[in-house]
């Protein structure tokens, strides 16, 4: 295990201020082995299958991928992220390339629990969008800030890995449909 | 299809909406044959549960015929007659693995919201607000059932819907409430609320070995049913003090266990009940927990308070000192329905119990809005309404 990797692993784990909305730190426990979860995550295209508001993730090379997020206005915003360090089966860290319109970096750590088949996944991320456009991001998406999105997506990762699908009610019937009509009311 | 939709406080409508379709690979679509209105639907009807949205399809006591299954459904087949539990389990997470289905980690798409309110979110529920997932309910002609293999009980042909429908909620709920009392042979159990869950709890307490059950309510028709089920009844409006009465009837010791089968809309004639009503009316409190207060106060030392009644938010003036001083045990929560469905079906098939005895009203979907009103007003001794859908 290379020492620079260990440093990469330690540094971002420092507690981050919880007031800063641009930073988020979450943990979730998943009933899968660290190796399984690492492999699933490392194939970044998998993440686009369930991550909310992520339109697509194009793998450009072994370490670079382009992330595209759809804004509510219909416009989209994208950036290229690069893997900065990883320990197979244990952690991945990344950052967007310098000059990208979205500046984000983060790391995810997979800690196997005793007994096997159970892993704590810890995710730390930060975001900044030059020119104060973070507000625009939060407003234009479903009203969710990047921190809420991060935990929502971590929960979806757990759902997908434990059950094979993520929970949704999208497309279900309701009395709010435009062409729904009253039969009777009181 | 036609569905009963929540349209605001004390407003329910029959609406034409689109049919549900398969969304996820473990889904099934069920043609609903019979559904019921639950006492806890009245908490929605009366606007006590936050995060309801106009147009939400109501209903969580549902059964019917499977008409379509997703590619990963293995056990349930098209044509099966199934009862659907009100809580949605994924069948794979740590909690489902321990048969704690209503605590499922993976079925509430809005769990971030519930996490904020409760610390950690429970399972998604059918037709029970967006905080609990916003799943369309079963008071409709069709329903989508996620994780159909986990969230279904296949019932044998020949047995009428009405005998097995309540395996979806009130029978397991009354049974778990009694099981949570840790009843030992010879015990006395007091049950607040003689509605359908109260009746199921009375029957279950006897099945589990209770010697005496005290049933407390103020609707004479309901107390009559309690009596028929073998309980001793107390009409709290006809006694001087409910706590004195229970104390006297239990020989000065209090009941070994107390069940609150009332929940957050307790009626009562105490000072605290009057304060609750005033506060709730002015939106200063979310819940009216007078039955719970009495259950805590009445319970024997080192006894158990079991709470199947629904609570949603912050409760005022709970006598926690009494609970601590007497060393009480508390057990509560949404029922892990799936755990109880099969063993309780066997009890129904063996004629040990007939849950359909609580039914007082049978309606079709067009009569649904009126049935909500009748049930809410407790008119015509309205105990349990079933709705024929097909």
Coordinates of C-alpha atoms in Angstrom, one line a residue:
Chain A
X1 CA 0.0 0.0 0.0
X2 CA 1.7 3.2 -1.1
X3 CA 2.1 5.8 1.5
X4 CA 0.9 8.7 -0.7
X5 CA -2.4 6.8 -1.1
X6 CA -2.7 6.6 2.6
X7 CA -2.2 10.3 2.9
X8 CA -4.9 10.8 0.3
X9 CA -7.1 8.7 2.4
X10 CA -6.5 10.5 5.6
X11 CA -6.6 14.1 4.5
X12 CA -10.2 14.4 3.4
X13 CA -11.4 12.5 6.4
X14 CA -10.9 15.5 8.7
X15 CA -14.2 16.7 10.0
X16 CA -15.6 19.4 7.8
X17 CA -17.7 22.2 9.0
X18 CA -21.4 21.3 8.9
X19 CA -22.6 24.8 8.3
X20 CA -21.0 25.1 4.9
X21 CA -23.7 23.9 2.5
X22 CA -21.1 23.2 -0.2
X23 CA -19.6 20.4 1.7
X24 CA -21.2 17.1 2.6
X25 CA -20.2 14.1 4.6
X26 CA -22.4 11.0 4.8
X27 CA -22.2 7.4 5.8
X28 CA -24.4 4.4 4.9
X29 CA -24.1 0.7 5.7
X30 CA -24.7 -1.7 2.8
X31 CA -25.1 -5.5 2.9
X32 CA -22.4 -6.2 0.3
X33 CA -18.7 -6.7 0.4
X34 CA -16.3 -3.7 0.1
X35 CA -14.9 -5.3 -3.1
X36 CA -18.4 -5.6 -4.7
X37 CA -19.2 -2.0 -3.9
X38 CA -15.8 -0.7 -5.0
X39 CA -16.1 -2.5 -8.4
X40 CA -19.6 -1.2 -8.9
X41 CA -18.6 2.4 -8.1
X42 CA -15.4 2.3 -10.1
X43 CA -17.3 1.5 -13.2
X44 CA -18.6 5.1 -13.2
X45 CA -21.2 4.4 -15.9
X46 CA -23.1 2.4 -13.3
X47 CA -23.6 5.5 -11.2
X48 CA -25.7 7.1 -14.0
X49 CA -28.2 4.3 -13.7
X50 CA -29.5 5.5 -10.4
X51 CA -28.1 8.8 -9.4
X52 CA -30.8 11.5 -9.2
X53 CA -30.3 14.4 -11.7
X54 CA -27.2 12.9 -13.3
X55 CA -28.1 12.7 -17.0
X56 CA -25.0 10.7 -18.1
X57 CA -21.5 9.8 -17.2
X58 CA -19.1 9.2 -20.1
X59 CA -15.9 7.3 -19.2
X60 CA -13.1 9.1 -21.2
X61 CA -10.1 7.1 -19.9
X62 CA -9.0 4.9 -17.1
X63 CA -9.1 7.9 -14.8
X64 CA -11.2 10.6 -16.4
X65 CA -15.0 10.8 -16.9
X66 CA -17.4 13.5 -18.0
X67 CA -20.4 14.1 -15.7
X68 CA -23.5 15.7 -17.2
X69 CA -26.3 17.1 -14.9
X70 CA -29.6 18.2 -16.3
X71 CA -30.9 21.5 -14.9
X72 CA -34.7 22.0 -14.6
X73 CA -34.6 24.6 -17.3
X74 CA -33.7 21.9 -19.7
X75 CA -30.1 23.2 -20.0
X76 CA -27.4 20.9 -18.8
X77 CA -24.1 21.5 -17.1
X78 CA -21.1 19.1 -17.3
X79 CA -17.5 18.7 -16.1
X80 CA -14.7 16.3 -16.3
X81 CA -13.6 14.6 -13.1
X82 CA -10.4 12.7 -12.6
X83 CA -9.5 9.9 -10.2
X84 CA -6.8 11.2 -8.0
X85 CA -6.2 8.2 -5.9
X86 CA -7.6 4.8 -5.2
X87 CA -7.0 1.6 -3.2
X88 CA -8.9 -1.2 -4.9
X89 CA -11.6 -2.4 -2.6
X90 CA -11.1 0.4 -0.1
X91 CA -11.3 3.9 -1.5
X92 CA -11.5 6.2 -4.5
X93 CA -10.8 9.9 -4.5
X94 CA -11.5 12.4 -7.4
X95 CA -11.5 16.0 -8.4
X96 CA -12.8 17.9 -11.3
X97 CA -10.1 19.2 -13.7
X98 CA -8.9 22.8 -13.2
X99 CA -10.9 25.3 -15.2
X100 CA -14.1 23.2 -15.3
X101 CA -17.3 25.2 -14.6
X102 CA -18.1 23.0 -11.7
X103 CA -15.4 22.5 -9.1
X104 CA -15.9 19.4 -7.1
X105 CA -13.8 16.9 -5.3
X106 CA -14.4 14.1 -2.9
X107 CA -13.6 10.6 -1.8
X108 CA -15.5 7.5 -0.9
X109 CA -14.2 5.0 1.5
X110 CA -15.4 1.4 1.8
X111 CA -14.9 -0.2 5.2
X112 CA -15.7 -3.9 5.5
X113 CA -17.4 -4.8 8.8
X114 CA -16.6 -8.0 10.7
X115 CA -18.4 -11.1 9.5
X116 CA -18.1 -10.1 5.9
X117 CA -20.8 -9.1 3.4
X118 CA -21.4 -5.7 5.1
X119 CA -19.7 -2.4 4.4
X120 CA -19.8 1.1 5.7
X121 CA -19.6 3.5 2.8
X122 CA -18.3 7.0 3.7
X123 CA -18.7 9.8 1.2
X124 CA -17.2 13.3 1.5
X125 CA -17.7 15.8 -1.3
X126 CA -17.4 19.5 -1.8
X127 CA -18.7 21.7 -4.6
X128 CA -18.2 25.1 -5.9
X129 CA -19.4 26.8 -9.0
X130 CA -17.6 29.9 -9.9
X131 CA -19.7 33.1 -10.2
X132 CA -22.1 32.1 -7.5
X133 CA -23.9 29.6 -9.7
X134 CA -24.3 27.1 -7.0
X135 CA -27.6 28.8 -6.1
X136 CA -28.7 28.4 -9.6
X137 CA -27.8 24.7 -9.5
X138 CA -29.8 24.2 -6.3
X139 CA -32.7 26.2 -7.6
X140 CA -32.8 24.7 -11.1
X141 CA -32.6 21.1 -9.9
X142 CA -35.5 19.7 -8.0
X143 CA -34.9 22.3 -5.3
X144 CA -32.3 20.1 -3.7
X145 CA -28.9 21.2 -2.7
X146 CA -25.8 19.1 -3.5
X147 CA -25.7 17.8 0.1
X148 CA -29.3 16.4 -0.1
X149 CA -28.5 15.0 -3.5
X150 CA -25.4 13.3 -2.1
X151 CA -27.3 11.4 0.6
X152 CA -30.2 10.7 -1.7
X153 CA -27.8 9.1 -4.1
X154 CA -26.0 7.2 -1.4
X155 CA -29.4 5.7 -0.3
X156 CA -30.1 4.8 -3.9
X157 CA -26.7 3.1 -4.1
X158 CA -27.7 1.0 -1.1
X159 CA -31.1 0.2 -2.6
X160 CA -29.6 -0.8 -6.0
X161 CA -26.9 -3.0 -4.4
X162 CA -29.2 -4.6 -1.8
X163 CA -32.4 -5.1 -3.9
X164 CA -31.5 -4.6 -7.6
X165 CA -33.7 -1.4 -8.0
X166 CA -34.2 1.9 -6.3
X167 CA -37.5 3.0 -4.7
X168 CA -39.6 5.4 -6.8
X169 CA -43.2 6.4 -7.3
X170 CA -42.5 8.2 -10.5
X171 CA -45.2 7.6 -13.1
X172 CA -47.8 6.3 -10.7
X173 CA -51.4 7.4 -10.9
X174 CA -52.8 10.3 -8.8
X175 CA -55.7 12.7 -8.7
X176 CA -53.2 15.4 -9.7
X177 CA -52.9 14.1 -13.3
X178 CA -54.0 16.8 -15.8
X179 CA -56.6 14.5 -17.4
X180 CA -57.9 13.1 -14.1
X181 CA -61.5 13.9 -13.5
X182 CA -64.0 13.9 -10.7
X183 CA -66.6 11.2 -10.6
X184 CA -67.9 12.2 -7.1
X185 CA -66.8 14.4 -4.3
X186 CA -68.1 15.6 -1.0
Chain B
X1 CA -59.5 3.6 -13.3
X2 CA -61.5 5.0 -10.4
X3 CA -59.7 5.8 -7.2
X4 CA -60.5 7.5 -3.8
X5 CA -58.4 10.6 -3.6
X6 CA -57.5 12.8 -0.7
X7 CA -58.4 16.3 -1.7
X8 CA -57.8 18.2 1.6
X9 CA -59.0 18.1 5.2
X10 CA -62.2 16.1 5.3
X11 CA -62.5 16.0 1.6
X12 CA -62.3 12.7 -0.3
X13 CA -63.3 12.3 -4.0
X14 CA -63.8 9.5 -6.5
X15 CA -61.7 10.4 -9.5
X16 CA -60.9 8.9 -12.8
X17 CA -57.1 8.5 -13.0
X18 CA -54.7 6.5 -15.2
X19 CA -54.1 2.9 -14.5
X20 CA -50.9 1.9 -12.7
X21 CA -48.1 0.2 -14.6
X22 CA -45.0 -1.8 -13.8
X23 CA -42.1 0.6 -12.8
X24 CA -39.5 -1.7 -11.2
X25 CA -38.6 -5.3 -12.0
X26 CA -40.0 -6.7 -8.7
X27 CA -43.4 -5.0 -9.1
X28 CA -46.8 -6.6 -9.6
X29 CA -50.0 -4.9 -10.7
X30 CA -53.1 -6.1 -8.8
X31 CA -56.7 -5.8 -9.7
X32 CA -58.3 -4.8 -6.4
X33 CA -61.3 -6.9 -5.4
X34 CA -61.8 -5.5 -1.9
X35 CA -60.3 -2.7 0.1
X36 CA -61.1 -1.2 3.5
X37 CA -61.0 2.1 5.3
X38 CA -58.8 2.0 8.3
X39 CA -59.1 4.1 11.5
X40 CA -55.7 5.5 10.6
X41 CA -57.1 6.7 7.3
X42 CA -59.2 9.1 9.5
X43 CA -56.0 10.7 10.7
X44 CA -55.3 11.6 7.0
X45 CA -58.9 12.5 6.5
X46 CA -58.8 14.9 9.4
X47 CA -55.5 16.4 8.3
X48 CA -53.4 15.2 11.2
X49 CA -50.6 13.6 9.1
X50 CA -48.3 16.0 7.4
X51 CA -47.0 15.7 3.8
X52 CA -50.3 14.6 2.2
X53 CA -50.9 16.2 -1.2
X54 CA -54.1 16.9 -2.9
X55 CA -54.9 14.0 -5.3
X56 CA -53.1 11.3 -3.3
X57 CA -54.8 7.9 -3.7
X58 CA -55.8 6.6 -0.3
X59 CA -55.9 3.1 1.1
X60 CA -53.6 0.5 2.7
X61 CA -55.9 -2.4 3.4
X62 CA -56.2 -4.1 0.1
X63 CA -56.5 -7.4 -1.7
X64 CA -57.0 -8.6 -5.2
X65 CA -55.9 -10.6 -8.1
X66 CA -52.4 -10.3 -9.6
X67 CA -52.8 -9.3 -13.3
X68 CA -49.2 -8.5 -14.3
X69 CA -45.7 -9.2 -12.8
X70 CA -42.3 -7.7 -13.4
X71 CA -39.4 -9.8 -14.8
X72 CA -37.8 -10.4 -11.4
X73 CA -40.9 -11.5 -9.5
X74 CA -40.4 -15.2 -8.7
X75 CA -43.0 -16.5 -6.3
X76 CA -46.2 -14.6 -7.1
X77 CA -48.0 -15.6 -10.3
X78 CA -50.5 -13.9 -12.5
X79 CA -53.9 -15.1 -11.3
X80 CA -52.9 -15.4 -7.6
X81 CA -55.3 -13.9 -5.1
X82 CA -53.2 -11.9 -2.7
X83 CA -53.6 -9.8 0.4
X84 CA -51.2 -6.8 0.4
X85 CA -49.6 -5.7 3.7
X86 CA -49.9 -1.9 4.3
X87 CA -46.1 -1.5 4.9
X88 CA -43.7 -2.1 2.0
X89 CA -40.6 -4.3 2.7
X90 CA -37.8 -4.9 0.2
X91 CA -37.1 -8.3 1.6
X92 CA -33.3 -7.8 1.3
X93 CA -32.1 -5.3 3.9
X94 CA -30.9 -5.9 7.4
X95 CA -34.4 -5.1 8.9
X96 CA -36.4 -7.2 6.5
X97 CA -33.9 -10.0 7.3
X98 CA -34.9 -9.7 10.9
X99 CA -38.6 -9.6 10.0
X100 CA -38.8 -6.0 10.9
X101 CA -40.5 -5.1 7.6
X102 CA -42.0 -1.8 8.6
X103 CA -38.5 -0.6 9.4
X104 CA -37.3 -1.5 5.9
X105 CA -34.3 0.6 4.8
X106 CA -35.0 0.6 1.1
X107 CA -38.6 1.3 0.2
X108 CA -39.1 4.9 1.1
X109 CA -38.1 7.1 -1.8
X110 CA -38.6 10.2 0.4
X111 CA -36.6 8.8 3.3
X112 CA -34.4 11.9 3.5
X113 CA -37.5 13.8 4.6
X114 CA -38.5 11.2 7.2
X115 CA -34.8 11.1 8.5
X116 CA -35.1 14.7 9.3
X117 CA -38.3 14.3 11.3
X118 CA -37.6 10.9 13.0
X119 CA -33.8 10.4 12.9
X120 CA -34.2 7.4 10.6
X121 CA -37.0 6.6 8.1
X122 CA -39.2 3.6 8.3
X123 CA -40.5 1.6 5.3
X124 CA -42.6 3.1 2.6
X125 CA -46.4 2.7 3.2
X126 CA -49.3 2.5 0.8
X127 CA -51.4 5.6 0.7
X128 CA -50.0 7.2 3.8
X129 CA -48.4 10.6 3.0
X130 CA -45.2 11.6 1.1
X131 CA -43.1 11.3 4.2
X132 CA -43.8 7.6 4.1
X133 CA -43.0 7.4 0.4
X134 CA -46.1 8.8 -1.4
X135 CA -47.1 5.4 -2.7
X136 CA -50.5 5.4 -4.4
X137 CA -52.9 3.5 -2.2
X138 CA -55.3 0.6 -2.6
X139 CA -58.7 2.3 -2.5
X140 CA -58.6 2.1 -6.2
X141 CA -59.4 -0.4 -8.9
X142 CA -55.8 -1.3 -9.5
X143 CA -52.6 -0.9 -7.5
X144 CA -48.9 -1.3 -8.1
X145 CA -47.2 -3.4 -5.5
X146 CA -43.4 -3.1 -5.2
X147 CA -41.4 -6.2 -4.2
X148 CA -44.4 -8.3 -4.8
X149 CA -42.8 -11.5 -3.5
X150 CA -42.3 -9.9 -0.1
X151 CA -45.4 -7.8 0.0
X152 CA -48.1 -10.4 -0.6
X153 CA -49.9 -13.2 1.0
X154 CA -51.3 -15.7 -1.4
X155 CA -54.7 -16.9 -0.1
X156 CA -56.4 -20.2 -1.1
X157 CA -59.4 -20.1 -3.4
X158 CA -62.8 -20.5 -1.9
X159 CA -62.3 -18.3 1.2
X160 CA -64.2 -15.0 1.0
X161 CA -62.3 -11.8 0.7
X162 CA -63.8 -10.4 3.9
X163 CA -62.3 -13.2 6.1
X164 CA -58.7 -12.5 5.0
X165 CA -58.7 -8.8 4.0
X166 CA -57.8 -7.7 7.5
X167 CA -54.5 -9.7 7.3
X168 CA -53.3 -6.5 5.5
X169 CA -53.3 -4.5 8.7
X170 CA -55.7 -4.5 11.6
X171 CA -55.5 -8.2 12.5
X172 CA -51.6 -8.3 12.5
X173 CA -51.7 -4.9 14.2
X174 CA -54.0 -6.0 17.0
X175 CA -52.0 -9.3 17.3
X176 CA -48.6 -7.5 17.4
X177 CA -50.0 -5.1 20.0
X178 CA -51.0 -8.1 22.2
X179 CA -47.7 -9.9 21.5
X180 CA -45.8 -6.8 22.5
X181 CA -47.5 -7.0 25.9
X182 CA -45.5 -10.1 26.8
X183 CA -48.6 -11.7 28.2
X184 CA -48.2 -14.4 30.8
X185 CA -51.0 -16.8 31.7
X186 CA -53.4 -15.1 34.1
X187 CA -52.5 -11.5 33.0
X188 CA -54.9 -8.7 32.8
X189 CA -54.7 -6.4 29.8
X190 CA -56.4 -3.1 29.5
X191 CA -57.1 -1.8 26.0
X192 CA -58.0 1.8 25.1
X193 CA -60.1 2.0 22.0
X194 CA -62.7 -0.6 21.0
X195 CA -62.5 0.0 17.3
X196 CA -61.3 -2.7 14.9
X197 CA -57.7 -2.8 16.1
X198 CA -59.0 -2.8 19.7
X199 CA -61.2 -5.8 18.9
X200 CA -58.4 -7.7 17.2
X201 CA -56.2 -6.9 20.2
X202 CA -58.9 -8.3 22.6
X203 CA -59.1 -11.5 20.6
X204 CA -55.3 -11.8 20.3
X205 CA -54.8 -11.1 24.0
X206 CA -57.0 -14.0 24.8
X207 CA -55.3 -16.2 22.2
X208 CA -52.0 -15.4 23.9
X209 CA -53.2 -16.4 27.4
X210 CA -54.6 -13.3 29.0
X211 CA -57.2 -14.1 31.7
X212 CA -59.0 -10.7 31.7
X213 CA -59.2 -8.0 29.1
X214 CA -60.6 -4.5 30.0
X215 CA -62.0 -2.6 27.0
X216 CA -62.2 1.1 27.3
X217 CA -64.2 3.4 25.0
X218 CA -67.2 5.7 24.9
X219 CA -69.1 4.3 21.9
X220 CA -71.7 1.9 23.3
X221 CA -72.0 -0.1 20.1
X222 CA -68.3 -0.8 20.1
X223 CA -68.3 -1.8 23.7
X224 CA -71.0 -4.2 23.0
X225 CA -68.7 -5.9 20.4
X226 CA -65.9 -6.0 23.1
X227 CA -68.3 -7.7 25.4
X228 CA -69.2 -10.2 22.8
X229 CA -65.5 -10.9 22.3
X230 CA -65.1 -11.7 26.0
X231 CA -63.8 -8.3 27.4
X232 CA -65.0 -6.5 30.5
X233 CA -66.0 -3.0 29.3
X234 CA -65.7 0.4 30.8
X235 CA -67.5 3.4 29.2
X236 CA -65.2 6.3 30.3
X237 CA -68.1 8.7 30.1
X238 CA -70.1 6.7 32.6
X239 CA -67.5 6.4 35.4
X240 CA -66.3 9.0 37.8
X241 CA -62.6 8.6 37.0
X242 CA -61.2 6.2 34.5
X243 CA -58.0 5.6 36.5
X244 CA -59.9 5.0 39.8
X245 CA -62.2 2.6 37.9
X246 CA -59.3 0.6 36.5
X247 CA -57.5 0.6 39.8
X248 CA -60.6 -0.8 41.5
X249 CA -61.3 -3.4 38.9
X250 CA -57.8 -4.7 39.0
X251 CA -57.7 -5.0 42.8
X252 CA -55.6 -2.0 43.3
X253 CA -52.6 -3.1 41.2
X254 CA -53.3 -1.9 37.7
X255 CA -53.3 -4.0 34.5
X256 CA -50.2 -6.0 33.7
X257 CA -50.2 -4.4 30.3
X258 CA -52.0 -1.5 28.7
X259 CA -52.6 -1.1 24.9
X260 CA -53.3 2.3 23.3
X261 CA -55.3 1.4 20.3
X262 CA -56.5 4.9 19.9
X263 CA -53.6 7.0 18.8
X264 CA -53.3 10.6 18.1
X265 CA -56.9 11.7 18.0
X266 CA -58.0 10.6 21.4
X267 CA -61.3 11.9 22.7
X268 CA -61.7 12.2 26.4
X269 CA -63.3 14.2 29.2
X270 CA -60.2 15.1 31.2
X271 CA -58.6 18.5 31.4
X272 CA -55.6 17.4 29.4
X273 CA -57.8 16.1 26.6
X274 CA -59.6 19.5 26.5
X275 CA -56.2 21.3 26.3
X276 CA -55.1 18.9 23.5
X277 CA -58.2 19.7 21.5
X278 CA -57.8 23.4 21.8
X279 CA -54.1 23.2 20.9
X280 CA -54.6 20.9 18.0
X281 CA -57.4 23.2 16.7
X282 CA -55.0 26.1 16.9
X283 CA -52.2 24.1 15.3
X284 CA -50.1 24.4 18.4
X285 CA -49.8 20.6 18.8
X286 CA -49.8 17.8 16.4
X287 CA -51.2 14.9 18.4
X288 CA -53.9 14.5 21.1
X289 CA -52.4 11.7 23.3
X290 CA -54.9 11.4 26.2
X291 CA -55.4 7.7 25.8
X292 CA -51.6 7.2 26.0
X293 CA -51.4 9.4 29.2
X294 CA -54.1 7.2 30.8
X295 CA -52.4 4.0 29.7
X296 CA -49.1 5.1 31.3
X297 CA -50.8 6.2 34.5
X298 CA -53.0 3.1 34.8
X299 CA -50.3 0.5 34.2
X300 CA -49.1 -1.8 36.9
X301 CA -45.5 -1.4 38.2
X302 CA -43.0 -3.0 35.9
X303 CA -45.8 -3.5 33.3
X304 CA -45.8 -2.9 29.6
X305 CA -47.4 -0.2 27.5
X306 CA -48.0 -1.3 24.0
X307 CA -48.9 1.3 21.4
X308 CA -50.4 0.2 18.0
X309 CA -52.2 3.6 17.8
X310 CA -50.6 6.0 15.4
X311 CA -48.7 9.1 16.5
X312 CA -47.1 11.6 14.1
X313 CA -45.3 14.3 15.9
X314 CA -44.5 16.0 19.2
X315 CA -46.6 15.0 22.2
X316 CA -47.4 17.3 25.1
X317 CA -47.5 16.4 28.8
X318 CA -46.6 12.8 28.7
X319 CA -46.3 11.5 32.3
X320 CA -42.8 10.3 31.8
X321 CA -42.1 10.5 35.5
X322 CA -44.9 7.9 36.1
X323 CA -43.3 5.7 33.4
X324 CA -39.9 6.0 35.0
X325 CA -41.2 5.7 38.5
X326 CA -43.0 2.4 37.8
X327 CA -40.3 1.0 35.5
X328 CA -42.6 0.5 32.5
X329 CA -41.6 -1.1 29.3
X330 CA -42.8 0.5 26.1
X331 CA -43.3 -1.3 22.8
X332 CA -44.7 0.4 19.7
X333 CA -44.5 1.1 16.1
X334 CA -45.9 0.3 12.7
X335 CA -46.7 -3.4 12.4
X336 CA -44.3 -5.8 10.7
X337 CA -47.3 -7.1 8.9
X338 CA -45.5 -9.6 6.6
X339 CA -44.2 -11.5 9.7
X340 CA -47.7 -12.2 10.9
X341 CA -49.7 -12.7 7.8
X342 CA -49.1 -16.4 7.2
X343 CA -49.5 -17.7 10.8
X344 CA -52.6 -15.6 11.3
X345 CA -54.0 -16.8 8.0
X346 CA -53.6 -20.3 9.4
X347 CA -55.6 -19.2 12.5
X348 CA -58.4 -17.9 10.2
X349 CA -58.4 -21.1 8.1
X350 CA -58.6 -23.2 11.3
X351 CA -61.6 -21.2 12.4
X352 CA -59.9 -19.9 15.5
X353 CA -60.8 -16.4 14.6
X354 CA -63.0 -14.6 12.1
X355 CA -61.8 -11.0 11.5
X356 CA -64.8 -10.2 9.3
X357 CA -66.9 -9.9 12.5
X358 CA -65.9 -6.2 12.8
X359 CA -67.4 -5.2 9.4
X360 CA -70.4 -3.0 9.8
X361 CA -70.6 -1.3 6.3
X362 CA -70.2 -2.6 2.8
X363 CA -70.1 -0.1 0.0
X364 CA -69.0 0.4 -3.6
X365 CA -66.4 3.0 -4.7
X366 CA -69.0 5.7 -5.5
X367 CA -70.1 5.5 -1.9
X368 CA -66.5 5.9 -0.6
X369 CA -66.5 9.6 0.2
X370 CA -69.8 9.2 2.1
X371 CA -68.4 6.2 3.9
X372 CA -65.4 8.3 5.1
X373 CA -67.8 10.8 6.6
X374 CA -70.0 8.2 8.2
X375 CA -66.9 6.5 9.7
X376 CA -65.4 9.8 10.9
X377 CA -68.7 10.8 12.5
X378 CA -69.0 7.2 14.0
X379 CA -72.6 7.3 12.8
X380 CA -74.7 4.1 12.5
X381 CA -72.2 2.3 14.9
X382 CA -69.7 2.5 12.0
X383 CA -66.9 0.1 12.9
X384 CA -65.4 -1.0 9.7
X385 CA -66.1 -0.2 6.1
X386 CA -65.2 -2.5 3.2
X387 CA -65.3 -1.3 -0.4
X388 CA -66.0 -3.7 -3.2
X389 CA -63.8 -2.6 -6.1
X390 CA -64.4 -5.4 -8.7

